[in-house]
Short mmCIF file of C-alpha atoms in Angstrom, two decimals:
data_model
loop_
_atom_site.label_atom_id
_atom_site.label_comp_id
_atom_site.label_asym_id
_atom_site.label_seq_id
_atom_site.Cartn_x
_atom_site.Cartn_y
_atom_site.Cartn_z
CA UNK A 157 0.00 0.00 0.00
CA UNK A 158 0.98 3.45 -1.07
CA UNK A 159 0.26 6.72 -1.21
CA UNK A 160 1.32 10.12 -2.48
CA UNK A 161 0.15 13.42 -1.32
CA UNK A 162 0.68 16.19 -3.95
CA UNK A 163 -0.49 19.84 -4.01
CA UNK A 164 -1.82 21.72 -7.03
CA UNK A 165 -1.12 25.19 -7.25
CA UNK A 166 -0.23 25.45 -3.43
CA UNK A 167 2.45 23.96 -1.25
CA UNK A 168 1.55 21.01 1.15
CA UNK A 169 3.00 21.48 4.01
CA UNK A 170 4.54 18.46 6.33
CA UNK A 171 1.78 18.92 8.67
CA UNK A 172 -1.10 18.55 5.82
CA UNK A 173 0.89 15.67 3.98
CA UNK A 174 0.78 13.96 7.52
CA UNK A 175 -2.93 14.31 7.91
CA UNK A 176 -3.57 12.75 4.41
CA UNK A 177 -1.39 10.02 4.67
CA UNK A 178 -3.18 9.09 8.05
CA UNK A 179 -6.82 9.77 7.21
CA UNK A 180 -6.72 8.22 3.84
CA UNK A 181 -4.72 5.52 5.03
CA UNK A 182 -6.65 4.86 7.95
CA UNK A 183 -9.44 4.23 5.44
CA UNK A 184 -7.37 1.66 3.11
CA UNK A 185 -6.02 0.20 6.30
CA UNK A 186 -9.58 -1.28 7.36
CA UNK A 187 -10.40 -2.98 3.90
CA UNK A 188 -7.16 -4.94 3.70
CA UNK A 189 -7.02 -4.78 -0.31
CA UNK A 190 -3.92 -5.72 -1.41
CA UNK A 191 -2.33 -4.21 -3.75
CA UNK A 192 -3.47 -0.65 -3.24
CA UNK A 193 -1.97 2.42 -4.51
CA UNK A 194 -3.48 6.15 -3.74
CA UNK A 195 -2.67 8.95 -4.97
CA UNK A 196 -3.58 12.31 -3.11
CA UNK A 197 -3.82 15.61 -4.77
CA UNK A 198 -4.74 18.56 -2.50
CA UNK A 199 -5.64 22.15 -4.25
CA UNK A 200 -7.01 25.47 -3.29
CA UNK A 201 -9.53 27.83 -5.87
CA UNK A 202 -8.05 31.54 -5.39
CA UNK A 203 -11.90 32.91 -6.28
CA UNK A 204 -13.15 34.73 -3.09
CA UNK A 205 -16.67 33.93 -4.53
CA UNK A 206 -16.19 30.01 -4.42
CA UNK A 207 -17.87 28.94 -0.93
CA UNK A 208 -15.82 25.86 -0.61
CA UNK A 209 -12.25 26.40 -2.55
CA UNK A 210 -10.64 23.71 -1.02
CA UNK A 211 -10.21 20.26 -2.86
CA UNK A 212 -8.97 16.66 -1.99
CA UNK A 213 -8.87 14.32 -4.65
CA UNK A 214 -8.24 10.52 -4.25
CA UNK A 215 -7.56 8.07 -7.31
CA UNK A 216 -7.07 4.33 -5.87
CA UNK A 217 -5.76 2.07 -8.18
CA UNK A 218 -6.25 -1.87 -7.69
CA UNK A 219 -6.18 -4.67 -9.87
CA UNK A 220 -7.28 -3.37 -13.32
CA UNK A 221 -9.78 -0.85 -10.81
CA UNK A 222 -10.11 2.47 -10.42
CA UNK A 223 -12.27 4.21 -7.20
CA UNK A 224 -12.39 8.04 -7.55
CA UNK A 225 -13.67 10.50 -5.01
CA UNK A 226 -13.10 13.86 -5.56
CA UNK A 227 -14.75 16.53 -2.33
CA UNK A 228 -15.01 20.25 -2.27
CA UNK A 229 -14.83 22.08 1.28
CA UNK A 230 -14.12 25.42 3.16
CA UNK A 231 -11.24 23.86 5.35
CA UNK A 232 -8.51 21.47 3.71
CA UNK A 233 -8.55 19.33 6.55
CA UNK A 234 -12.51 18.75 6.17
CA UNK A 235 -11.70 18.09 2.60
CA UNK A 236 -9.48 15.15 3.64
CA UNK A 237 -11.47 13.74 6.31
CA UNK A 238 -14.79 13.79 4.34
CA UNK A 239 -13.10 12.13 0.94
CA UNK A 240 -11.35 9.28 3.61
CA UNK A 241 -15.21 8.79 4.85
CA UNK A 242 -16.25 8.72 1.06
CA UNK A 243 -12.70 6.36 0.38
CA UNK A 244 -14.08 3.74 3.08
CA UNK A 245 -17.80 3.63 1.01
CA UNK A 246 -16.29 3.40 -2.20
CA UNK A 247 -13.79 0.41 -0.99
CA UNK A 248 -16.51 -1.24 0.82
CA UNK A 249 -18.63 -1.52 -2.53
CA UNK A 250 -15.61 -2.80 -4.51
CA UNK A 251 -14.70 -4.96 -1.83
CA UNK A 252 -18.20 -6.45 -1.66
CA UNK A 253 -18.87 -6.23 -5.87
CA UNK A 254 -15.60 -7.24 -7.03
CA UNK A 255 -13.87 -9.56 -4.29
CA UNK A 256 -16.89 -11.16 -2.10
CA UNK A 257 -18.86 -11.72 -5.69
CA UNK A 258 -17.92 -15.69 -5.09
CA UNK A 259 -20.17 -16.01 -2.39
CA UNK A 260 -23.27 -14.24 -3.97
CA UNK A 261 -25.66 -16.81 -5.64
CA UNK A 262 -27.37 -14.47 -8.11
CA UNK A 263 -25.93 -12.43 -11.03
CA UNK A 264 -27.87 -8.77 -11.52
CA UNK A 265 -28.13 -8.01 -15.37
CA UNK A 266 -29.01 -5.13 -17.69
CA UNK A 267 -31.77 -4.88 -19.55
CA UNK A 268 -29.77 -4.21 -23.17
CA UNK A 269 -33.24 -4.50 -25.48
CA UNK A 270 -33.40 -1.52 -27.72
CA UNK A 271 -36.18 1.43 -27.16
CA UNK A 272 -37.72 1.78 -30.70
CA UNK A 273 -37.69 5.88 -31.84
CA UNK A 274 -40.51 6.46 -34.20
CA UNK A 275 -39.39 8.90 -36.50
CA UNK A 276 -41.59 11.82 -35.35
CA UNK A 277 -40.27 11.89 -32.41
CA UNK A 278 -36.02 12.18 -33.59
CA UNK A 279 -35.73 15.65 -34.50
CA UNK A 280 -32.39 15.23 -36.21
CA UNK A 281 -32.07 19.41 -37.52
CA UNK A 282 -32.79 20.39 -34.43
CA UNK A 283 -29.76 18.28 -32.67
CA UNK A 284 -27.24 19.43 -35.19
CA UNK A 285 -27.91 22.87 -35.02
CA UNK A 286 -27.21 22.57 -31.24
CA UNK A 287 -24.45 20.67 -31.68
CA UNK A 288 -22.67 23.00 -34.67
CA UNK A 289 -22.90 25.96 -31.58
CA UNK A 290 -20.89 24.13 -29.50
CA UNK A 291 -17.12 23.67 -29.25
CA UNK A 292 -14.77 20.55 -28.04
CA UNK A 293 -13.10 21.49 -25.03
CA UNK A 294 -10.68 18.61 -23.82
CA UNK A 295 -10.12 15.33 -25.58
CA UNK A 296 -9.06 12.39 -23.70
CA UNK A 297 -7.57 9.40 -25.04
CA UNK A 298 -8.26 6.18 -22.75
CA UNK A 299 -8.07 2.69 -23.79
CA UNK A 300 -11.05 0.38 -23.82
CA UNK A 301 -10.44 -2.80 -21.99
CA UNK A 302 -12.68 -5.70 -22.63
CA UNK A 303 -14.85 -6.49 -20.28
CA UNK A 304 -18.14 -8.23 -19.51
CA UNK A 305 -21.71 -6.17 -18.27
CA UNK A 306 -21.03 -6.71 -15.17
CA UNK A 307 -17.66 -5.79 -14.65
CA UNK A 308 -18.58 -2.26 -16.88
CA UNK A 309 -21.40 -1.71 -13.63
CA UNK A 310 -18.64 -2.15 -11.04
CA UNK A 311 -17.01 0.11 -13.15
CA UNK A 312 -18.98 2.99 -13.25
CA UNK A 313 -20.21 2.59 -10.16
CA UNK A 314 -16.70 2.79 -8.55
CA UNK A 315 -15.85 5.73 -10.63
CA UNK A 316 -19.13 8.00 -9.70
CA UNK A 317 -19.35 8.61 -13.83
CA UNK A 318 -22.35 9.54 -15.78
CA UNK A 319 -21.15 6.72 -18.45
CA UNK A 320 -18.73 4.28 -18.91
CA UNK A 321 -17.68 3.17 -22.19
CA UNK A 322 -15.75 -0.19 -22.73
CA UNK A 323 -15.34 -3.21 -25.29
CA UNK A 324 -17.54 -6.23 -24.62
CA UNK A 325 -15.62 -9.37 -24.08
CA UNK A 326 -17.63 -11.76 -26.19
CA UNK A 327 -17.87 -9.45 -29.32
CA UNK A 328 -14.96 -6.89 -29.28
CA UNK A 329 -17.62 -4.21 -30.05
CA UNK A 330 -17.90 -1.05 -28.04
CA UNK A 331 -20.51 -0.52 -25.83
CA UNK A 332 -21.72 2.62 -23.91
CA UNK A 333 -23.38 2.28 -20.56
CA UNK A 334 -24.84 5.14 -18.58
CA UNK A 335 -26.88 6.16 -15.82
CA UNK A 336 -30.60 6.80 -16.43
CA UNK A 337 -32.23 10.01 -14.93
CA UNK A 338 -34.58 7.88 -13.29
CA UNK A 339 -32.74 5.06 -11.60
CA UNK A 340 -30.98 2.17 -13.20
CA UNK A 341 -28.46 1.88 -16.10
CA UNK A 342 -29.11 1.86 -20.30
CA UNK A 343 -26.99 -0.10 -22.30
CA UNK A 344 -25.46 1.39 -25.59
CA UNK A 345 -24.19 -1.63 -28.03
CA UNK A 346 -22.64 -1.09 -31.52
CA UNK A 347 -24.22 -2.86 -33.89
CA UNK A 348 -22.52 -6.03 -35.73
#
């Protein structure tokens, strides 16, 4: 188990870097996940207007995972002890998804049947004319490992994403899966 504390655009002092290790290591520490890797970045927003300019990010990195908690705060040291809390949760839902899924009996599945659009409905002008106003802002280049449904719910879960997109196992084809406004998960496949 490791982890590195970093600041972005401030200095961490010994004190803070201390506090971090402990708190967020404290958290690890309890769920005995081996190997575990954390890394710890701590920055402050200069804008006098932003209520809670203080950030502590935490990416753990285990065994082809990735858990993600990111919290905003008015006190650094809040920010740390409220991401550790938000660590533990995260860890405790891999740990139980991931690791303990040998002793569940049933396997959850998504729904994947298409939702047929009559054509009255697709208003295919009016989308592009949004989209031609708009501008891409970052690109990100990420590579799609294969994996099965399930694995791609663990996934997105452990991540806190909107969507997750990955290549299927069985048919090296990439699918899209998201979260639905209200509850549950849709399942975009590429067609053969």
């Amino acid at each position: 188990m490791s982890i590195t504390v970093s600041g972005r655009k401030m200095p961490v002092t010994d004190a803070l870097r201390a506090y971090a290790e402990e708190k967020i290591g404290n958290s690890m520490k309890v769920m005995d996940i081996d190997p575990l890797n954390a890394e710890v970045v701590l920055s402050k927003e200069k804008n006098p207007a932003n209520p809670c300019p203080d950030t502590c990010e935490v990416t753990l990195r285990t065994k082809g995972h990735i858990i993600r908690v990111e919290e905003h705060e008015d006190d650094m040291y809040a920010a740390i002890d409220v991401a550790a809390a938000k660590v533990l949760r995260q860890l405790r839902k891999y740990k139980t998804r991931v690791i303990d899924r040998k002793t569940r009996t049933g396997e959850k599945t998504v729904d994947a049947s298409p939702i047929p659009i009559s054509e009255g409905e697709l208003d295919l002008d009016g989308l592009m004319s949004e989209l031609s106003d708009d501008e891409v802002v970052r690109v990100k280049e990420i590579e799609f490992a294969p994996l099965t449904e399930e694995e791609a719910l663990v996934q997105i879960d452990l991540l806190g994403h909107d969507f997750f997109a990955y290549t299927d196992r069985d048919t090296n084809l990439v699918n899209v899966l998201y979260r639905r406004d209200n509850g549950g998960y849709g399942l975009l496949k590429q067609k053969e």
